[in-house]
Amino acid sequence: MPKAQNSPKASQNLSARSEFWAGVREEMPLIFGVAPFGLVFGVLGLESGLTPWQTILMSSILFGGASQIVFAQLWAAGVPPLIVGGSVCVINTRHVLYSASIAAYLRHLPLRWRILLGYLLTDEAYAISIRRFQHDPPGPHQHFHLLGSGMLLWTSWQFSTIFGVLVGGTIPDSWSLSFAIPLTFIAIVAPILKTRADLAAAATAGTIAILGQPLPWNLWLITAAIGGILAGWLVNRLNHQAGATS
Amino acid sequence: MIWFIMIAAGLFTFATRFIMLSNGISNRPPPWLVDALGFVPIAVLTAIIVPAILIDPADQTIALWDNPRLFAAALAIIAALVTRQMITTIGVGIVALWVLQWAM
């Protein structure tokens, strides 16, 4: 990021406007990944039997890419609604982490600001704005940075979903556009597999996802997710214990 | 029913984002929970990736050697590790799939 890391003093007391536009500017590169993803969701939503309105409004109501894809796929498979909702919730619990990590920088704000910024707190906006909060000197308007990154992401997500809904029917099946979903997730997961615990989580989740295919109601997804989390957590814990005793 | 589930899940999702920003909770979540939540993206996304690559959409069986998606995904993984760019990863994977489907 071309942020003012060389001249930290320069970024103190930035105006609300320059904080906002810094957030927008730094979020920009991530939009190249988000926009195709939103488009694919728009296409997939219709293919799953959701109405155009259900597909478009889900992008505002859930505002979480992976969980929306899962919602559409499970709904299309005729999975009972409670399991659809439960799976979506499990996937989205990770936001508690972002919320906890960014709280120190936002907790002094009025409630309406915290509600707005909480709603905008996605993987991508968090990743960009936490860098500004942690590495640049604090400023009285620094929350505008998250407003900028969050609003660019929100706008791109809504427009790409709408675009997907509008053009969806005209894209031929032979383009295999739905393959963009696993590809998007590969782009996220492959670079973050670093420790043995990460690999254990991925291997366990992948194995259960295949072996669990015969389970009713697509329960393989939630089982694989929970199994992967447990495996990663256990290996992590064993590593720490081994490190502590050696 | 779909609206009810969507709005309920949406409220839950908002709660997960807002919870630590509310003034009601002043402590960070316990360390074991932080550790566990850290594995959510890897576990969930891998659980979506693997069947999307290995299960043949035509007949719902596991496809290995005669499976262009498997080889396209392998190339995409290499692209992701080398470039760390989403657009390049998607581009490499989808073009590889087109070429392989045409060739195999």
mmCIF file of C-alpha atoms in Angstrom:
data_model
loop_
_atom_site.group_PDB
_atom_site.id
_atom_site.type_symbol
_atom_site.label_atom_id
_atom_site.label_comp_id
_atom_site.label_asym_id
_atom_site.label_seq_id
_atom_site.Cartn_x
_atom_site.Cartn_y
_atom_site.Cartn_z
ATOM 1 C CA MET A 1 0.000 0.000 0.000
ATOM 2 C CA PRO A 2 1.378 3.427 -0.855
ATOM 3 C CA LYS A 3 0.380 4.849 2.519
ATOM 4 C CA ALA A 4 2.451 7.449 4.257
ATOM 5 C CA GLN A 5 4.539 4.887 6.135
ATOM 6 C CA ASN A 6 7.734 6.842 5.577
ATOM 7 C CA SER A 7 6.361 10.043 7.056
ATOM 8 C CA PRO A 8 4.070 8.953 9.887
ATOM 9 C CA LYS A 9 3.604 12.467 11.254
ATOM 10 C CA ALA A 10 2.056 13.537 7.951
ATOM 11 C CA SER A 11 -1.019 11.381 8.463
ATOM 12 C CA GLN A 12 -1.919 12.801 11.852
ATOM 13 C CA ASN A 13 -5.004 14.985 12.026
ATOM 14 C CA LEU A 14 -6.126 14.119 8.534
ATOM 15 C CA SER A 15 -9.517 15.552 7.638
ATOM 16 C CA ALA A 16 -12.553 13.290 7.565
ATOM 17 C CA ARG A 17 -12.563 13.619 3.808
ATOM 18 C CA SER A 18 -8.958 12.504 3.285
ATOM 19 C CA GLU A 19 -9.407 9.573 5.699
ATOM 20 C CA PHE A 20 -12.519 8.525 3.754
ATOM 21 C CA TRP A 21 -10.806 8.689 0.367
ATOM 22 C CA ALA A 22 -7.709 6.916 1.686
ATOM 23 C CA GLY A 23 -10.037 4.051 2.713
ATOM 24 C CA VAL A 24 -11.655 4.033 -0.725
ATOM 25 C CA ARG A 25 -8.299 4.141 -2.528
ATOM 26 C CA GLU A 26 -6.730 1.339 -0.504
ATOM 27 C CA GLU A 27 -9.825 -0.857 -0.870
ATOM 28 C CA MET A 28 -9.782 -0.478 -4.666
ATOM 29 C CA PRO A 29 -7.457 -3.420 -5.551
ATOM 30 C CA LEU A 30 -9.726 -5.843 -3.675
ATOM 31 C CA ILE A 31 -12.681 -4.883 -5.842
ATOM 32 C CA PHE A 32 -11.127 -6.835 -8.725
ATOM 33 C CA GLY A 33 -11.823 -9.963 -6.716
ATOM 34 C CA VAL A 34 -15.136 -8.884 -5.207
ATOM 35 C CA ALA A 35 -16.876 -7.745 -8.405
ATOM 36 C CA PRO A 36 -16.599 -11.091 -10.295
ATOM 37 C CA PHE A 37 -17.669 -12.861 -7.107
ATOM 38 C CA GLY A 38 -20.781 -10.657 -6.801
ATOM 39 C CA LEU A 39 -21.584 -11.259 -10.437
ATOM 40 C CA VAL A 40 -21.314 -15.015 -9.954
ATOM 41 C CA PHE A 41 -23.571 -14.813 -6.905
ATOM 42 C CA GLY A 42 -26.170 -12.897 -8.925
ATOM 43 C CA VAL A 43 -26.127 -15.584 -11.620
ATOM 44 C CA LEU A 44 -26.134 -18.428 -9.087
ATOM 45 C CA GLY A 45 -28.992 -16.911 -7.074
ATOM 46 C CA LEU A 46 -31.336 -17.071 -10.047
ATOM 47 C CA GLU A 47 -30.118 -20.560 -10.992
ATOM 48 C CA SER A 48 -30.902 -21.677 -7.444
ATOM 49 C CA GLY A 49 -34.513 -20.649 -7.872
ATOM 50 C CA LEU A 50 -34.384 -17.405 -5.882
ATOM 51 C CA THR A 51 -36.307 -14.504 -7.367
ATOM 52 C CA PRO A 52 -34.350 -11.483 -8.649
ATOM 53 C CA TRP A 53 -35.452 -9.487 -5.589
ATOM 54 C CA GLN A 54 -34.444 -12.224 -3.158
ATOM 55 C CA THR A 55 -31.034 -12.460 -4.817
ATOM 56 C CA ILE A 56 -30.429 -8.697 -4.886
ATOM 57 C CA LEU A 57 -31.676 -7.988 -1.367
ATOM 58 C CA MET A 58 -29.701 -10.892 0.096
ATOM 59 C CA SER A 59 -26.573 -8.944 -0.812
ATOM 60 C CA SER A 60 -27.742 -6.162 1.513
ATOM 61 C CA ILE A 61 -29.314 -8.321 4.239
ATOM 62 C CA LEU A 62 -26.488 -10.853 4.645
ATOM 63 C CA PHE A 63 -23.699 -8.889 2.949
ATOM 64 C CA GLY A 64 -21.277 -11.833 3.173
ATOM 65 C CA GLY A 65 -20.133 -13.567 -0.021
ATOM 66 C CA ALA A 66 -19.417 -17.112 1.122
ATOM 67 C CA SER A 67 -22.543 -17.266 3.282
ATOM 68 C CA GLN A 68 -24.732 -16.033 0.408
ATOM 69 C CA ILE A 69 -23.332 -18.692 -1.955
ATOM 70 C CA VAL A 70 -24.015 -21.346 0.663
ATOM 71 C CA PHE A 71 -27.522 -19.999 1.287
ATOM 72 C CA ALA A 72 -28.341 -20.182 -2.436
ATOM 73 C CA GLN A 73 -26.827 -23.649 -2.927
ATOM 74 C CA LEU A 74 -28.510 -25.192 0.122
ATOM 75 C CA TRP A 75 -31.831 -23.547 -0.732
ATOM 76 C CA ALA A 76 -31.625 -24.925 -4.265
ATOM 77 C CA ALA A 77 -30.968 -28.406 -2.841
ATOM 78 C CA GLY A 78 -34.194 -28.237 -0.814
ATOM 79 C CA VAL A 79 -32.416 -28.298 2.544
ATOM 80 C CA PRO A 80 -34.695 -27.543 5.551
ATOM 81 C CA PRO A 81 -34.703 -23.779 6.280
ATOM 82 C CA LEU A 82 -33.289 -24.155 9.801
ATOM 83 C CA ILE A 83 -30.195 -25.931 8.454
ATOM 84 C CA VAL A 84 -29.782 -23.263 5.778
ATOM 85 C CA GLY A 85 -29.930 -20.575 8.460
ATOM 86 C CA GLY A 86 -27.646 -22.525 10.821
ATOM 87 C CA SER A 87 -24.997 -23.054 8.134
ATOM 88 C CA VAL A 88 -25.037 -19.364 7.221
ATOM 89 C CA CYS A 89 -24.638 -18.410 10.881
ATOM 90 C CA VAL A 90 -21.671 -20.765 11.449
ATOM 91 C CA ILE A 91 -19.899 -19.297 8.415
ATOM 92 C CA ASN A 92 -20.436 -15.749 9.623
ATOM 93 C CA THR A 93 -19.330 -16.170 13.242
ATOM 94 C CA ARG A 94 -15.783 -15.269 12.163
ATOM 95 C CA HIS A 95 -16.846 -11.612 12.179
ATOM 96 C CA VAL A 96 -16.714 -11.682 15.991
ATOM 97 C CA LEU A 97 -12.935 -11.756 15.571
ATOM 98 C CA TYR A 98 -12.869 -8.675 13.378
ATOM 99 C CA SER A 99 -15.266 -6.923 15.710
ATOM 100 C CA ALA A 100 -13.064 -7.736 18.712
ATOM 101 C CA SER A 101 -9.882 -6.668 16.980
ATOM 102 C CA ILE A 102 -11.217 -3.333 15.705
ATOM 103 C CA ALA A 103 -13.326 -2.418 18.770
ATOM 104 C CA ALA A 104 -10.574 -0.449 20.510
ATOM 105 C CA TYR A 105 -10.546 2.058 17.636
ATOM 106 C CA LEU A 106 -14.317 2.504 17.377
ATOM 107 C CA ARG A 107 -15.783 2.054 20.837
ATOM 108 C CA HIS A 108 -15.781 5.771 21.691
ATOM 109 C CA LEU A 109 -18.055 6.595 18.728
ATOM 110 C CA PRO A 110 -21.784 7.360 19.037
ATOM 111 C CA LEU A 111 -24.099 4.363 18.712
ATOM 112 C CA ARG A 112 -25.282 5.254 15.179
ATOM 113 C CA TRP A 113 -21.672 5.233 13.952
ATOM 114 C CA ARG A 114 -20.941 1.897 15.605
ATOM 115 C CA ILE A 115 -24.074 0.374 14.049
ATOM 116 C CA LEU A 116 -23.149 1.669 10.601
ATOM 117 C CA LEU A 117 -19.497 0.591 10.794
ATOM 118 C CA GLY A 118 -20.506 -2.753 12.324
ATOM 119 C CA TYR A 119 -22.785 -3.404 9.344
ATOM 120 C CA LEU A 120 -19.922 -2.549 6.958
ATOM 121 C CA LEU A 121 -17.382 -4.767 8.764
ATOM 122 C CA THR A 122 -16.614 -7.400 6.095
ATOM 123 C CA ASP A 123 -13.445 -9.462 5.557
ATOM 124 C CA GLU A 124 -12.179 -7.085 2.897
ATOM 125 C CA ALA A 125 -12.942 -3.757 4.622
ATOM 126 C CA TYR A 126 -11.520 -5.069 7.903
ATOM 127 C CA ALA A 127 -8.308 -6.217 6.214
ATOM 128 C CA ILE A 128 -7.696 -2.768 4.749
ATOM 129 C CA SER A 129 -8.763 -0.488 7.594
ATOM 130 C CA ILE A 130 -7.188 -2.431 10.484
ATOM 131 C CA ARG A 131 -3.847 -1.714 8.782
ATOM 132 C CA ARG A 132 -4.512 2.010 8.927
ATOM 133 C CA PHE A 133 -5.625 1.841 12.587
ATOM 134 C CA GLN A 134 -2.648 -0.245 13.697
ATOM 135 C CA HIS A 135 0.198 1.180 11.640
ATOM 136 C CA ASP A 136 -0.604 4.857 11.151
ATOM 137 C CA PRO A 137 -0.829 7.412 13.958
ATOM 138 C CA PRO A 138 -4.337 7.786 15.375
ATOM 139 C CA GLY A 139 -6.425 10.692 14.127
ATOM 140 C CA PRO A 140 -9.756 12.129 15.285
ATOM 141 C CA HIS A 141 -11.410 11.161 11.979
ATOM 142 C CA GLN A 142 -9.811 7.755 11.494
ATOM 143 C CA HIS A 143 -13.192 5.966 11.536
ATOM 144 C CA PHE A 144 -13.904 7.609 8.175
ATOM 145 C CA HIS A 145 -11.245 5.268 6.757
ATOM 146 C CA LEU A 146 -13.429 2.248 7.533
ATOM 147 C CA LEU A 147 -16.458 4.138 6.239
ATOM 148 C CA GLY A 148 -14.609 4.640 2.932
ATOM 149 C CA SER A 149 -13.349 1.072 2.534
ATOM 150 C CA GLY A 150 -16.694 -0.354 3.712
ATOM 151 C CA MET A 151 -18.846 1.805 1.455
ATOM 152 C CA LEU A 152 -16.771 1.072 -1.646
ATOM 153 C CA LEU A 153 -17.044 -2.628 -0.895
ATOM 154 C CA TRP A 154 -20.778 -2.431 -0.199
ATOM 155 C CA THR A 155 -21.474 -0.477 -3.393
ATOM 156 C CA SER A 156 -19.377 -2.821 -5.556
ATOM 157 C CA TRP A 157 -21.062 -5.867 -4.037
ATOM 158 C CA GLN A 158 -24.588 -4.514 -4.665
ATOM 159 C CA PHE A 159 -23.884 -3.398 -8.231
ATOM 160 C CA SER A 160 -22.081 -6.604 -9.202
ATOM 161 C CA THR A 161 -24.970 -8.677 -7.762
ATOM 162 C CA ILE A 162 -27.504 -6.619 -9.728
ATOM 163 C CA PHE A 163 -25.366 -6.948 -12.856
ATOM 164 C CA GLY A 164 -25.208 -10.732 -12.348
ATOM 165 C CA VAL A 165 -29.001 -10.909 -11.980
ATOM 166 C CA LEU A 166 -29.488 -8.847 -15.156
ATOM 167 C CA VAL A 167 -27.008 -10.655 -17.416
ATOM 168 C CA GLY A 168 -27.212 -14.094 -15.750
ATOM 169 C CA GLY A 169 -29.592 -15.640 -18.255
ATOM 170 C CA THR A 170 -27.487 -14.576 -21.225
ATOM 171 C CA ILE A 171 -24.241 -16.271 -20.120
ATOM 172 C CA PRO A 172 -23.889 -19.703 -21.774
ATOM 173 C CA ASP A 173 -23.309 -22.714 -19.481
ATOM 174 C CA SER A 174 -20.211 -23.658 -21.473
ATOM 175 C CA TRP A 175 -18.379 -20.690 -19.917
ATOM 176 C CA SER A 176 -18.441 -22.630 -16.600
ATOM 177 C CA LEU A 177 -18.839 -19.362 -14.722
ATOM 178 C CA SER A 178 -19.848 -21.153 -11.512
ATOM 179 C CA PHE A 179 -16.285 -22.517 -11.374
ATOM 180 C CA ALA A 180 -15.313 -18.967 -10.362
ATOM 181 C CA ILE A 181 -16.698 -19.739 -6.878
ATOM 182 C CA PRO A 182 -14.125 -22.391 -5.884
ATOM 183 C CA LEU A 183 -11.476 -20.330 -7.684
ATOM 184 C CA THR A 184 -12.304 -17.255 -5.620
ATOM 185 C CA PHE A 185 -12.034 -19.305 -2.441
ATOM 186 C CA ILE A 186 -8.745 -20.894 -3.598
ATOM 187 C CA ALA A 187 -7.373 -17.369 -4.042
ATOM 188 C CA ILE A 188 -8.318 -16.621 -0.422
ATOM 189 C CA VAL A 189 -7.326 -19.921 1.229
ATOM 190 C CA ALA A 190 -4.133 -21.039 -0.565
ATOM 191 C CA PRO A 191 -1.983 -18.081 0.560
ATOM 192 C CA ILE A 192 -3.157 -18.256 4.206
ATOM 193 C CA LEU A 193 -2.319 -21.967 4.716
ATOM 194 C CA LYS A 194 0.836 -21.458 6.730
ATOM 195 C CA THR A 195 1.004 -23.610 9.850
ATOM 196 C CA ARG A 196 0.462 -27.314 10.465
ATOM 197 C CA ALA A 197 -2.781 -26.406 12.216
ATOM 198 C CA ASP A 198 -3.993 -24.562 9.093
ATOM 199 C CA LEU A 199 -3.218 -27.619 6.962
ATOM 200 C CA ALA A 200 -4.990 -29.910 9.441
ATOM 201 C CA ALA A 201 -8.084 -27.690 9.333
ATOM 202 C CA ALA A 202 -8.116 -27.682 5.524
ATOM 203 C CA ALA A 203 -7.411 -31.428 5.152
ATOM 204 C CA THR A 204 -10.091 -32.385 7.679
ATOM 205 C CA ALA A 205 -12.707 -30.043 6.235
ATOM 206 C CA GLY A 206 -11.986 -31.238 2.679
ATOM 207 C CA THR A 207 -12.102 -34.925 3.620
ATOM 208 C CA ILE A 208 -15.356 -34.644 5.580
ATOM 209 C CA ALA A 209 -16.880 -32.592 2.751
ATOM 210 C CA ILE A 210 -16.295 -35.531 0.372
ATOM 211 C CA LEU A 211 -17.029 -38.439 2.727
ATOM 212 C CA GLY A 212 -20.100 -36.637 4.077
ATOM 213 C CA GLN A 213 -21.779 -36.264 0.688
ATOM 214 C CA PRO A 214 -24.371 -38.993 1.435
ATOM 215 C CA LEU A 215 -25.533 -37.169 4.602
ATOM 216 C CA PRO A 216 -29.092 -35.829 4.377
ATOM 217 C CA TRP A 217 -29.866 -32.106 3.931
ATOM 218 C CA ASN A 218 -26.327 -31.261 2.737
ATOM 219 C CA LEU A 219 -25.194 -31.587 6.345
ATOM 220 C CA TRP A 220 -21.733 -32.340 4.949
ATOM 221 C CA LEU A 221 -21.044 -28.626 4.729
ATOM 222 C CA ILE A 222 -21.656 -27.710 8.346
ATOM 223 C CA THR A 223 -20.082 -30.988 9.560
ATOM 224 C CA ALA A 224 -16.959 -30.361 7.487
ATOM 225 C CA ALA A 225 -16.736 -26.763 8.699
ATOM 226 C CA ILE A 226 -17.006 -27.697 12.371
ATOM 227 C CA GLY A 227 -14.670 -30.692 11.925
ATOM 228 C CA GLY A 228 -12.055 -28.487 10.225
ATOM 229 C CA ILE A 229 -12.270 -25.840 12.957
ATOM 230 C CA LEU A 230 -11.865 -28.516 15.669
ATOM 231 C CA ALA A 231 -8.908 -30.142 13.880
ATOM 232 C CA GLY A 232 -7.089 -26.825 13.459
ATOM 233 C CA TRP A 233 -7.790 -25.858 17.044
ATOM 234 C CA LEU A 234 -6.555 -29.222 18.384
ATOM 235 C CA VAL A 235 -3.316 -29.274 16.361
ATOM 236 C CA ASN A 236 -2.683 -25.681 17.381
ATOM 237 C CA ARG A 237 -3.191 -26.578 21.029
ATOM 238 C CA LEU A 238 -0.947 -29.694 20.794
ATOM 239 C CA ASN A 239 1.784 -27.625 19.136
ATOM 240 C CA HIS A 240 1.657 -25.066 21.908
ATOM 241 C CA GLN A 241 1.846 -27.771 24.569
ATOM 242 C CA ALA A 242 4.776 -29.410 22.799
ATOM 243 C CA GLY A 243 6.467 -26.027 22.563
ATOM 244 C CA ALA A 244 5.885 -25.328 26.247
ATOM 245 C CA THR A 245 7.347 -28.629 27.492
ATOM 246 C CA SER A 246 10.397 -28.792 25.196
ATOM 247 C CA MET B 1 -40.220 -18.614 4.817
ATOM 248 C CA ILE B 2 -37.156 -17.714 2.767
ATOM 249 C CA TRP B 3 -37.490 -14.069 3.821
ATOM 250 C CA PHE B 4 -37.754 -15.066 7.464
ATOM 251 C CA ILE B 5 -34.588 -17.196 7.296
ATOM 252 C CA MET B 6 -32.734 -14.556 5.302
ATOM 253 C CA ILE B 7 -33.609 -11.752 7.725
ATOM 254 C CA ALA B 8 -32.914 -13.892 10.815
ATOM 255 C CA ALA B 9 -29.520 -14.929 9.422
ATOM 256 C CA GLY B 10 -28.895 -11.294 8.445
ATOM 257 C CA LEU B 11 -29.620 -10.116 11.991
ATOM 258 C CA PHE B 12 -27.331 -12.819 13.387
ATOM 259 C CA THR B 13 -24.584 -11.791 10.962
ATOM 260 C CA PHE B 14 -24.956 -8.138 11.937
ATOM 261 C CA ALA B 15 -24.779 -9.185 15.603
ATOM 262 C CA THR B 16 -21.466 -11.006 15.002
ATOM 263 C CA ARG B 17 -20.060 -7.810 13.477
ATOM 264 C CA PHE B 18 -21.471 -5.405 16.037
ATOM 265 C CA ILE B 19 -21.157 -7.421 19.248
ATOM 266 C CA MET B 20 -17.691 -6.281 20.301
ATOM 267 C CA LEU B 21 -18.463 -2.693 19.292
ATOM 268 C CA SER B 22 -21.412 -2.583 21.675
ATOM 269 C CA ASN B 23 -20.611 -1.144 25.056
ATOM 270 C CA GLY B 24 -22.299 -4.060 26.801
ATOM 271 C CA ILE B 25 -19.308 -6.356 26.290
ATOM 272 C CA SER B 26 -16.043 -4.931 27.471
ATOM 273 C CA ASN B 27 -13.849 -8.045 27.392
ATOM 274 C CA ARG B 28 -12.281 -9.701 24.418
ATOM 275 C CA PRO B 29 -13.655 -13.177 23.694
ATOM 276 C CA PRO B 30 -11.815 -15.968 25.592
ATOM 277 C CA PRO B 31 -8.537 -17.123 23.947
ATOM 278 C CA TRP B 32 -9.832 -20.602 23.063
ATOM 279 C CA LEU B 33 -12.709 -19.018 21.127
ATOM 280 C CA VAL B 34 -10.369 -16.604 19.327
ATOM 281 C CA ASP B 35 -8.174 -19.581 18.354
ATOM 282 C CA ALA B 36 -11.161 -21.584 17.087
ATOM 283 C CA LEU B 37 -12.727 -18.698 15.129
ATOM 284 C CA GLY B 38 -9.373 -18.139 13.419
ATOM 285 C CA PHE B 39 -9.863 -21.458 11.602
ATOM 286 C CA VAL B 40 -13.381 -20.651 10.327
ATOM 287 C CA PRO B 41 -12.352 -19.206 6.930
ATOM 288 C CA ILE B 42 -9.982 -22.082 6.108
ATOM 289 C CA ALA B 43 -12.434 -24.782 7.239
ATOM 290 C CA VAL B 44 -15.544 -23.325 5.591
ATOM 291 C CA LEU B 45 -13.947 -22.334 2.312
ATOM 292 C CA THR B 46 -12.055 -25.630 1.909
ATOM 293 C CA ALA B 47 -15.310 -27.493 2.580
ATOM 294 C CA ILE B 48 -16.854 -25.579 -0.330
ATOM 295 C CA ILE B 49 -13.815 -25.853 -2.635
ATOM 296 C CA VAL B 50 -13.146 -29.606 -2.465
ATOM 297 C CA PRO B 51 -16.573 -30.963 -3.508
ATOM 298 C CA ALA B 52 -16.906 -28.207 -6.137
ATOM 299 C CA ILE B 53 -13.751 -29.605 -7.747
ATOM 300 C CA LEU B 54 -14.003 -33.351 -7.142
ATOM 301 C CA ILE B 55 -17.733 -34.097 -7.460
ATOM 302 C CA ASP B 56 -18.838 -34.403 -11.061
ATOM 303 C CA PRO B 57 -21.933 -32.198 -11.421
ATOM 304 C CA ALA B 58 -23.365 -34.492 -14.101
ATOM 305 C CA ASP B 59 -23.658 -37.687 -12.043
ATOM 306 C CA GLN B 60 -22.619 -36.646 -8.491
ATOM 307 C CA THR B 61 -19.715 -39.131 -8.363
ATOM 308 C CA ILE B 62 -16.111 -38.446 -7.421
ATOM 309 C CA ALA B 63 -14.019 -37.686 -10.508
ATOM 310 C CA LEU B 64 -10.211 -37.779 -10.398
ATOM 311 C CA TRP B 65 -8.063 -38.374 -13.502
ATOM 312 C CA ASP B 66 -10.662 -37.590 -16.136
ATOM 313 C CA ASN B 67 -11.556 -34.379 -14.327
ATOM 314 C CA PRO B 68 -10.533 -31.070 -15.973
ATOM 315 C CA ARG B 69 -11.682 -29.112 -12.883
ATOM 316 C CA LEU B 70 -9.075 -30.889 -10.742
ATOM 317 C CA PHE B 71 -6.175 -29.868 -12.996
ATOM 318 C CA ALA B 72 -7.515 -26.349 -13.503
ATOM 319 C CA ALA B 73 -7.784 -25.981 -9.717
ATOM 320 C CA ALA B 74 -4.198 -27.212 -9.261
ATOM 321 C CA LEU B 75 -2.985 -24.519 -11.665
ATOM 322 C CA ALA B 76 -5.114 -21.933 -9.831
ATOM 323 C CA ILE B 77 -3.550 -22.969 -6.489
ATOM 324 C CA ILE B 78 -0.080 -22.431 -7.971
ATOM 325 C CA ALA B 79 -1.194 -19.055 -9.356
ATOM 326 C CA ALA B 80 -2.606 -18.088 -5.950
ATOM 327 C CA LEU B 81 0.600 -19.037 -4.129
ATOM 328 C CA VAL B 82 2.848 -17.276 -6.629
ATOM 329 C CA THR B 83 0.902 -14.073 -7.383
ATOM 330 C CA ARG B 84 -1.400 -13.788 -4.322
ATOM 331 C CA GLN B 85 -3.787 -11.956 -6.634
ATOM 332 C CA MET B 86 -7.433 -12.897 -6.837
ATOM 333 C CA ILE B 87 -7.993 -11.730 -10.405
ATOM 334 C CA THR B 88 -4.983 -13.719 -11.678
ATOM 335 C CA THR B 89 -6.038 -16.837 -9.768
ATOM 336 C CA ILE B 90 -9.565 -16.736 -11.190
ATOM 337 C CA GLY B 91 -8.240 -15.969 -14.672
ATOM 338 C CA VAL B 92 -5.711 -18.822 -14.683
ATOM 339 C CA GLY B 93 -8.253 -21.308 -13.311
ATOM 340 C CA ILE B 94 -11.092 -20.478 -15.678
ATOM 341 C CA VAL B 95 -8.900 -20.320 -18.816
ATOM 342 C CA ALA B 96 -7.223 -23.603 -17.800
ATOM 343 C CA LEU B 97 -10.679 -25.171 -17.451
ATOM 344 C CA TRP B 98 -11.729 -23.981 -20.913
ATOM 345 C CA VAL B 99 -8.526 -25.326 -22.500
ATOM 346 C CA LEU B 100 -8.739 -28.655 -20.652
ATOM 347 C CA GLN B 101 -12.426 -29.156 -21.435
ATOM 348 C CA TRP B 102 -11.633 -28.564 -25.076
ATOM 349 C CA ALA B 103 -8.604 -30.894 -25.010
ATOM 350 C CA MET B 104 -9.781 -33.782 -22.823
#
